[in-house]
Coordinates of C-alpha atoms and ligand atoms in Angstrom, one line a residue:
M690 CA 125.3 -151.4 -105.5
K691 CA 124.2 -149.9 -102.3
V692 CA 127.0 -148.1 -100.4
L693 CA 126.9 -146.4 -97.0
V694 CA 129.2 -143.6 -96.0
V695 CA 129.5 -143.0 -92.3
G696 CA 130.3 -139.6 -91.1
T697 CA 129.2 -136.0 -91.4
G698 CA 132.1 -133.6 -92.6
A699 CA 133.8 -132.3 -95.6
R700 CA 135.9 -135.5 -95.9
E701 CA 132.7 -137.6 -96.0
H702 CA 131.1 -135.1 -98.4
A703 CA 134.2 -135.7 -100.7
I704 CA 134.0 -139.5 -100.4
A705 CA 130.1 -139.4 -101.1
D706 CA 130.6 -137.1 -104.1
A707 CA 133.2 -139.5 -105.6
L708 CA 130.8 -142.3 -105.2
K709 CA 127.5 -140.7 -106.1
D710 CA 127.4 -141.3 -109.9
D711 CA 128.0 -145.1 -109.6
V712 CA 126.1 -146.4 -106.5
E713 CA 122.9 -146.1 -104.7
L714 CA 124.3 -143.9 -101.8
Y715 CA 123.3 -143.9 -98.2
C716 CA 124.7 -141.7 -95.5
Y717 CA 124.8 -141.9 -91.6
M718 CA 125.5 -138.5 -90.2
S719 CA 125.3 -136.7 -86.8
K720 CA 124.4 -133.5 -88.5
I721 CA 122.6 -132.8 -91.7
N722 CA 125.3 -132.1 -94.1
P723 CA 123.9 -129.7 -96.8
G724 CA 125.8 -131.4 -99.6
M725 CA 125.4 -135.1 -98.6
S726 CA 121.8 -134.7 -97.9
K727 CA 121.1 -133.7 -101.5
I728 CA 122.9 -136.6 -103.0
A729 CA 122.0 -139.6 -100.8
E730 CA 119.4 -141.2 -98.7
F731 CA 120.4 -140.4 -95.2
K732 CA 119.7 -140.9 -91.4
Q733 CA 120.8 -138.5 -88.8
G734 CA 122.3 -140.2 -85.9
N735 CA 125.4 -140.5 -83.7
E736 CA 128.0 -142.3 -85.7
G737 CA 129.8 -143.6 -82.5
E738 CA 126.6 -145.6 -81.8
V739 CA 127.7 -148.5 -83.8
E740 CA 124.9 -151.0 -83.3
N741 CA 122.6 -148.4 -84.5
V742 CA 124.7 -147.7 -87.7
A743 CA 124.8 -151.6 -88.3
Q744 CA 121.1 -151.8 -87.9
Y745 CA 120.5 -148.9 -90.5
A746 CA 123.0 -150.7 -92.8
V747 CA 121.2 -154.1 -92.6
E748 CA 117.7 -152.6 -93.0
N749 CA 118.8 -150.9 -96.2
D750 CA 120.7 -153.9 -97.6
I751 CA 124.0 -152.0 -97.7
E752 CA 126.8 -154.0 -99.4
I753 CA 129.8 -151.8 -98.5
A754 CA 130.2 -149.3 -95.7
F755 CA 132.8 -146.6 -96.0
I756 CA 133.8 -145.2 -92.5
G757 CA 135.0 -141.7 -92.7
P758 CA 136.0 -140.5 -89.1
E759 CA 138.4 -142.2 -86.6
A760 CA 136.1 -142.2 -83.5
P761 CA 133.7 -144.9 -84.7
L762 CA 136.7 -147.0 -86.0
G763 CA 138.1 -146.9 -82.4
K764 CA 134.7 -148.1 -81.1
G765 CA 134.7 -151.2 -83.4
I766 CA 132.2 -150.0 -86.0
V767 CA 133.8 -152.2 -88.6
D768 CA 133.7 -155.3 -86.4
E769 CA 130.0 -154.6 -85.8
L770 CA 129.1 -154.1 -89.4
Q771 CA 131.1 -157.2 -90.4
K772 CA 129.4 -159.2 -87.8
N773 CA 126.1 -158.3 -89.6
G774 CA 127.6 -159.3 -93.1
I775 CA 128.4 -155.9 -94.3
K776 CA 131.8 -155.4 -96.0
C777 CA 133.8 -152.4 -95.0
V778 CA 136.3 -149.8 -96.2
G779 CA 137.9 -149.1 -93.0
P780 CA 140.0 -151.2 -90.4
T781 CA 138.8 -153.3 -87.5
K782 CA 139.1 -151.9 -83.9
S783 CA 142.4 -153.8 -83.5
A784 CA 144.0 -152.7 -86.9
A785 CA 142.8 -149.2 -86.2
R786 CA 145.2 -149.1 -83.2
I787 CA 147.7 -147.7 -85.8
E788 CA 145.8 -144.5 -85.1
T789 CA 144.0 -145.0 -81.7
D790 CA 147.0 -146.2 -79.6
K791 CA 150.2 -144.3 -80.4
S792 CA 152.4 -146.6 -78.3
F793 CA 151.2 -149.5 -80.4
M794 CA 152.3 -147.7 -83.5
R795 CA 155.7 -146.8 -82.3
K796 CA 156.4 -150.3 -80.9
L797 CA 155.5 -151.7 -84.3
F798 CA 158.1 -149.5 -85.9
E799 CA 160.6 -150.9 -83.2
D800 CA 159.6 -154.5 -83.4
Y801 CA 159.6 -154.7 -87.2
Q802 CA 162.6 -152.3 -87.7
I803 CA 160.6 -150.1 -89.9
E804 CA 162.6 -147.1 -91.0
G805 CA 161.4 -143.5 -90.5
S806 CA 160.8 -143.7 -86.7
L807 CA 162.2 -141.3 -84.1
V808 CA 163.3 -141.1 -80.4
Y809 CA 160.3 -141.6 -78.2
K810 CA 159.2 -142.8 -74.8
V811 CA 156.0 -143.8 -73.2
F812 CA 155.4 -142.8 -69.5
D813 CA 152.9 -143.5 -66.9
N814 CA 154.2 -141.3 -64.1
S815 CA 155.6 -137.8 -63.7
E816 CA 158.9 -138.7 -62.0
D817 CA 160.1 -140.7 -65.0
V818 CA 158.8 -137.8 -67.4
S819 CA 161.0 -135.3 -65.3
K820 CA 164.1 -137.4 -65.3
F821 CA 163.9 -138.1 -69.0
L822 CA 163.3 -134.4 -69.9
D823 CA 166.1 -133.2 -67.7
E824 CA 168.5 -135.5 -69.5
F825 CA 167.1 -134.9 -73.0
D826 CA 168.7 -131.8 -74.5
R827 CA 166.5 -131.4 -77.4
D828 CA 162.9 -129.9 -77.8
V829 CA 160.0 -132.5 -77.6
V830 CA 156.5 -133.1 -78.6
V831 CA 153.9 -134.4 -76.0
K832 CA 151.1 -136.5 -77.1
P833 CA 148.3 -138.3 -75.4
V834 CA 148.4 -142.0 -76.4
G835 CA 144.8 -142.2 -77.5
L836 CA 142.3 -140.1 -79.6
T837 CA 141.8 -136.5 -78.7
G838 CA 140.1 -135.2 -81.7
G839 CA 143.3 -133.5 -82.9
K840 CA 143.5 -131.3 -79.9
G841 CA 146.0 -133.1 -77.6
V842 CA 149.4 -132.7 -79.2
K843 CA 151.6 -129.9 -78.0
I844 CA 154.9 -129.0 -79.3
V845 CA 157.9 -127.2 -77.5
G846 CA 158.6 -124.0 -79.3
D847 CA 154.9 -123.7 -80.5
H848 CA 152.4 -124.4 -77.8
L849 CA 154.8 -125.0 -75.0
K850 CA 157.6 -122.6 -74.1
D851 CA 160.3 -125.1 -73.0
N852 CA 160.7 -128.7 -71.7
E853 CA 159.7 -127.5 -68.1
E854 CA 156.2 -126.7 -69.7
A855 CA 156.3 -130.0 -71.4
K856 CA 156.7 -131.7 -67.9
E857 CA 153.6 -129.8 -66.6
Y858 CA 151.5 -130.8 -69.7
S859 CA 152.8 -134.4 -69.5
C860 CA 151.5 -134.6 -66.0
E861 CA 148.1 -133.1 -67.0
V862 CA 147.8 -135.8 -69.7
I863 CA 148.6 -138.6 -67.4
D864 CA 146.4 -137.4 -64.4
N865 CA 143.4 -136.7 -66.6
E866 CA 143.9 -139.8 -68.6
M867 CA 143.6 -137.6 -71.9
G868 CA 142.7 -139.8 -74.9
G869 CA 141.5 -142.7 -72.5
F870 CA 145.1 -143.8 -71.3
A871 CA 146.8 -142.8 -68.1
Q872 CA 150.0 -142.5 -70.3
V873 CA 151.8 -139.9 -72.3
I874 CA 154.2 -140.3 -75.2
I875 CA 157.0 -138.0 -75.5
E876 CA 158.8 -137.7 -79.0
E877 CA 161.7 -135.7 -80.1
R878 CA 160.7 -132.6 -82.1
L879 CA 161.4 -133.1 -85.8
I880 CA 162.7 -130.1 -88.0
G881 CA 161.5 -130.1 -91.6
E882 CA 158.5 -129.9 -93.8
E883 CA 155.4 -131.9 -93.2
F884 CA 153.6 -133.9 -95.9
T885 CA 150.9 -136.4 -96.2
I886 CA 150.5 -139.5 -98.1
Q887 CA 147.3 -141.3 -98.2
A888 CA 146.9 -144.9 -99.5
F889 CA 144.2 -147.3 -100.3
C890 CA 144.8 -150.7 -98.4
D891 CA 143.1 -154.1 -99.1
G892 CA 144.9 -155.8 -96.2
E893 CA 147.9 -156.8 -98.3
H894 CA 148.3 -154.5 -101.1
L895 CA 148.7 -150.6 -101.0
A896 CA 147.8 -148.0 -103.7
P897 CA 149.2 -144.6 -102.7
M898 CA 147.7 -141.3 -103.6
P899 CA 149.3 -138.0 -104.7
A900 CA 151.1 -136.3 -101.7
A901 CA 149.5 -133.2 -100.2
Q902 CA 150.4 -130.6 -97.6
D903 CA 148.0 -129.3 -94.9
H904 CA 148.2 -125.9 -93.1
P905 CA 147.3 -126.6 -89.5
H906 CA 147.9 -123.0 -88.1
A907 CA 144.7 -120.9 -87.8
F908 CA 146.1 -117.6 -89.3
E909 CA 148.0 -116.5 -92.4
G910 CA 151.9 -116.8 -92.1
D911 CA 151.4 -119.9 -90.1
V912 CA 150.6 -118.4 -86.8
G913 CA 147.9 -118.9 -84.3
A914 CA 146.4 -122.1 -82.7
I915 CA 146.9 -125.5 -84.4
T916 CA 143.5 -126.5 -86.0
G917 CA 142.3 -129.5 -87.9
G918 CA 143.8 -128.0 -90.9
M919 CA 143.0 -124.7 -92.7
G920 CA 143.7 -125.8 -96.2
S921 CA 146.0 -128.1 -98.3
Y922 CA 147.5 -128.4 -101.7
S923 CA 148.8 -131.1 -104.1
D924 CA 150.9 -130.9 -107.2
V925 CA 151.3 -132.4 -110.7
G926 CA 153.2 -135.8 -110.6
G927 CA 151.8 -136.7 -107.2
L928 CA 154.8 -134.9 -105.6
L929 CA 155.2 -131.5 -103.8
P930 CA 157.5 -128.6 -104.8
F931 CA 159.9 -129.6 -101.9
L932 CA 159.3 -133.5 -102.0
S933 CA 161.4 -135.6 -104.5
Q934 CA 160.2 -138.9 -106.1
Q935 CA 162.8 -140.6 -104.1
D936 CA 161.5 -139.2 -100.7
Y937 CA 157.9 -140.0 -101.8
D938 CA 159.0 -143.6 -102.6
K939 CA 160.7 -143.9 -99.2
A940 CA 157.5 -142.8 -97.4
V941 CA 155.4 -145.2 -99.4
E942 CA 157.9 -148.1 -98.5
I943 CA 157.4 -147.2 -94.9
M944 CA 153.7 -147.4 -95.2
K945 CA 153.9 -150.8 -97.0
E946 CA 156.1 -152.1 -94.3
T947 CA 153.7 -150.9 -91.7
L948 CA 150.9 -152.6 -93.5
K949 CA 152.7 -156.0 -93.2
A950 CA 153.4 -155.4 -89.5
I951 CA 149.8 -154.6 -88.7
A952 CA 148.7 -157.8 -90.3
E953 CA 151.1 -159.7 -88.1
E954 CA 150.4 -157.9 -84.9
A955 CA 146.7 -157.2 -85.3
E956 CA 144.6 -157.9 -88.3
P957 CA 144.9 -157.2 -92.1
Y958 CA 144.2 -153.5 -92.6
K959 CA 141.6 -152.6 -95.1
G960 CA 140.8 -148.9 -95.7
I961 CA 142.6 -145.7 -96.0
L962 CA 146.1 -145.4 -94.3
Y963 CA 147.0 -141.8 -93.7
G964 CA 150.7 -141.2 -93.1
Q965 CA 151.7 -137.8 -91.9
F966 CA 155.5 -137.4 -92.5
M967 CA 158.2 -134.9 -91.7
L968 CA 160.8 -134.5 -94.4
T969 CA 164.0 -134.0 -92.5
A970 CA 167.6 -133.8 -93.4
D971 CA 167.7 -137.6 -92.8
G972 CA 164.7 -138.1 -95.1
P973 CA 161.0 -138.9 -94.3
K974 CA 160.2 -139.6 -90.7
L975 CA 156.7 -140.7 -89.6
I976 CA 155.0 -138.3 -87.4
E977 CA 151.8 -140.2 -87.0
Y978 CA 149.2 -142.5 -88.9
N979 CA 145.5 -141.9 -89.2
A980 CA 143.1 -144.8 -89.9
R981 CA 141.1 -142.7 -92.4
F982 CA 141.4 -140.0 -95.0
G983 CA 142.8 -136.7 -94.0
D984 CA 140.6 -133.8 -93.6
P985 CA 141.3 -131.5 -95.7
E986 CA 143.6 -133.7 -97.7
A987 CA 140.8 -135.9 -98.9
M988 CA 139.4 -133.1 -100.8
N989 CA 142.7 -132.7 -102.8
V990 CA 142.9 -136.3 -104.0
L991 CA 139.3 -137.5 -104.3
P992 CA 138.1 -135.1 -107.0
L993 CA 141.2 -136.1 -109.1
L994 CA 140.4 -139.9 -109.0
K995 CA 140.2 -141.4 -112.6
T996 CA 139.6 -145.0 -111.3
P997 CA 136.0 -144.9 -110.0
L998 CA 135.9 -144.9 -106.3
V999 CA 133.3 -147.8 -106.2
D1000 CA 135.8 -150.0 -108.1
V1001 CA 138.4 -149.2 -105.5
C1002 CA 136.1 -149.9 -102.6
Q1003 CA 135.2 -153.3 -104.2
A1004 CA 138.8 -154.1 -104.8
I1005 CA 139.6 -153.2 -101.0
V1006 CA 136.8 -155.6 -99.6
D1007 CA 137.7 -158.3 -102.3
G1008 CA 141.5 -158.0 -101.5
N1009 CA 142.6 -157.5 -105.0
L1010 CA 143.6 -153.9 -105.0
D1011 CA 145.8 -152.7 -108.0
E1012 CA 147.0 -149.4 -109.1
V1013 CA 144.6 -146.5 -108.7
E1014 CA 144.8 -143.6 -111.3
F1015 CA 144.5 -139.9 -110.7
E1016 CA 144.3 -136.9 -113.1
D1017 CA 147.8 -135.4 -113.2
K1018 CA 146.7 -132.0 -111.9
A1019 CA 147.4 -129.7 -109.0
S1020 CA 144.8 -128.9 -106.5
V1021 CA 144.2 -126.4 -103.7
C1022 CA 141.6 -126.6 -100.9
K1023 CA 140.8 -123.6 -98.7
Y1024 CA 138.8 -124.1 -95.6
I1025 CA 136.2 -121.5 -94.6
V1026 CA 135.8 -121.2 -91.0
P1027 CA 133.7 -119.0 -88.6
D1028 CA 135.6 -115.7 -87.9
G1029 CA 137.8 -116.0 -84.9
Y1030 CA 138.0 -119.9 -85.2
P1031 CA 139.0 -121.9 -83.2
E1032 CA 137.7 -119.4 -80.5
T1033 CA 134.7 -118.2 -82.4
E1034 CA 131.5 -116.3 -81.1
Y1035 CA 129.6 -117.0 -84.4
A1036 CA 128.5 -120.6 -83.9
G1037 CA 124.8 -120.8 -84.9
E1038 CA 124.9 -118.0 -87.4
L1039 CA 123.5 -118.3 -90.9
I1040 CA 126.0 -118.2 -94.0
E1041 CA 125.1 -117.9 -97.5
V1042 CA 126.9 -120.2 -100.1
D1043 CA 126.4 -119.5 -103.8
E1044 CA 127.2 -123.0 -105.0
E1045 CA 126.2 -122.3 -108.6
A1046 CA 128.7 -119.4 -108.9
I1047 CA 131.4 -121.5 -107.3
E1048 CA 130.8 -124.3 -109.6
D1049 CA 130.7 -121.9 -112.6
L1050 CA 134.3 -121.1 -111.7
G1051 CA 135.2 -124.8 -111.9
A1052 CA 135.5 -125.2 -108.0
K1053 CA 133.8 -127.5 -105.6
V1054 CA 132.2 -127.1 -102.3
F1055 CA 132.4 -129.7 -99.5
Y1056 CA 130.5 -129.0 -96.4
A1057 CA 131.9 -129.7 -93.1
A1058 CA 130.6 -128.8 -89.5
V1059 CA 127.6 -126.8 -90.6
S1060 CA 123.9 -127.9 -90.4
Q1061 CA 121.2 -127.5 -93.0
E1062 CA 118.0 -126.2 -91.3
E1063 CA 114.9 -124.9 -92.7
D1064 CA 116.1 -121.3 -92.8
G1065 CA 119.4 -122.2 -94.3
I1066 CA 123.0 -123.2 -93.5
H1067 CA 124.2 -122.6 -89.9
L1068 CA 127.6 -122.4 -88.6
S1069 CA 128.9 -124.4 -85.7
G1070 CA 132.1 -123.4 -83.8
S1071 CA 134.2 -125.5 -86.2
R1072 CA 135.4 -125.6 -89.7
A1073 CA 132.4 -124.8 -92.1
L1074 CA 133.3 -125.8 -95.7
G1075 CA 136.1 -126.7 -98.0
I1076 CA 136.5 -124.9 -101.4
V1077 CA 138.6 -127.0 -103.8
A1078 CA 139.9 -126.2 -107.2
S1079 CA 142.3 -128.0 -109.5
G1080 CA 144.6 -126.8 -112.4
E1081 CA 147.7 -127.3 -114.4
T1082 CA 149.7 -125.7 -111.6
I1083 CA 149.3 -125.0 -107.9
E1084 CA 149.0 -121.2 -108.9
D1085 CA 146.2 -121.9 -111.3
A1086 CA 144.3 -123.9 -108.8
E1087 CA 144.9 -121.4 -106.0
K1088 CA 143.5 -118.5 -108.1
I1089 CA 140.3 -120.4 -108.8
A1090 CA 139.8 -121.4 -105.2
E1091 CA 140.5 -117.9 -103.8
K1092 CA 138.0 -116.4 -106.3
A1093 CA 135.4 -119.0 -105.2
C1094 CA 135.8 -118.2 -101.5
E1095 CA 134.3 -114.7 -102.3
F1096 CA 130.9 -116.6 -102.9
V1097 CA 130.6 -117.5 -99.2
K1098 CA 128.9 -114.8 -97.2
G1099 CA 128.8 -114.3 -93.4
N1100 CA 131.2 -114.0 -90.5
V1101 CA 133.7 -116.2 -91.9
Y1102 CA 137.4 -116.4 -92.5
H1103 CA 139.8 -118.4 -94.6
R1104 CA 143.5 -118.2 -95.1
R1105 CA 144.2 -116.5 -98.3
D1106 CA 147.9 -117.6 -98.2
V1107 CA 147.3 -121.4 -98.7
G1108 CA 148.7 -122.6 -102.0
T1109 CA 150.0 -119.1 -103.0
T1110 CA 153.3 -119.1 -104.7
E1111 CA 154.8 -117.0 -102.0
L1112 CA 153.9 -119.6 -99.2
V1113 CA 154.9 -122.6 -101.4
N1114 CA 158.3 -121.0 -102.2
K1115 CA 158.8 -120.3 -98.5
R1116 CA 158.4 -124.1 -97.9
V1117 CA 160.9 -124.9 -100.7
E1118 CA 163.5 -122.5 -99.2
H1119 CA 162.9 -123.9 -95.8
M1120 CA 163.7 -127.4 -97.1
K1121 CA 166.7 -126.1 -98.9
E1122 CA 168.1 -124.5 -95.7
I1123 CA 167.6 -127.8 -93.9
L1124 CA 169.3 -129.9 -96.5
N1125 CA 172.3 -127.6 -96.7
Ligands
LIG1973 N1 144.8 -132.9 -91.8 C1 144.9 -133.5 -90.6 C2 144.0 -134.8 -90.3 O1 143.2 -135.2 -91.1 O2 144.1 -135.4 -89.3

């Protein structure tokens, strides 16, 4: 079977890697990913130019297209591919609103009385924002309604000093139409531990994957700018050291209810549903959905798949998805980034990656925002590559991943603390404090 993976980063490299042994693999990517270009036929092009992607798929008799990133989904890539007879793992433009329109998502929770929502309001003018914030006596999170490439969300107590700064930022979001809407969404700030559940969806059925926890802060000790994610871990049993089976099941139930509601309000949702939750004293609350795999979280779960990914893709497009099996192992992913990231001066520099040495340790390399050129692998200003290891425990996996990071040379940095027992225990203690 011919399968096309659309996208350029480490998430897409992990998807391609999980497919490569069972399909004729094609990739459509904006930069030449050093890993994907070795295992697939590929075309370099802008993934957001959806007609061009569809033309490439038609010319190559692609049967199934797997869409990695959210931006092409927001532009209707699935609608375009389907119009050309190509089946897709990824939601249509209308169903992808679960990520691309946060007010649609929150209203769905209200209209369908789905548990796990929070206090929120959508505004289109600064007077109403001010009035609301003057009366609201808790910290808030300010979000553009549409897509901002992970850079638009600001949290009081983190990026914003207080609700006064939240007012200023809300006006900026509305005035500049950040994310494509002259609106802002203000939500209560939740206190707890974040976790991710990703699920395969065929429009009606949902097969959840092991939970994972990302590390958005740039530097060790959870300080510095919020980034796309500096690393993540998952544990045996599909849970996390602070996440019980009961809370995992509640989160999955919220996702199942959401899937039903999207089918009613938009269209059946086929693809990957990414739920970012906060485990609070009142149980799991939904922070946001993404209409695609998480990055880095895709790298935790895909290497552990026991059910071939191609079979899962076929079941998604056919609408007969059943249970999907994973190896019962822990995993740790550490992202290697240019020094100083996200404010780096090393974009364009060469790095050296000793893939053989990394693989000899039993770890994997997934390339992200780097490009393969004649003289080697060049950094961009963004995350460079994910190093992933699995083991019987998080501690085992962390040790392998950390050792493997030594085999990447250049002006690069990674968070040594991701997946360490010390940091994992800190999360567990934090959750205990909240529950007591
Ligand atoms: N890990 C965050 C994201 O994928 O959006």
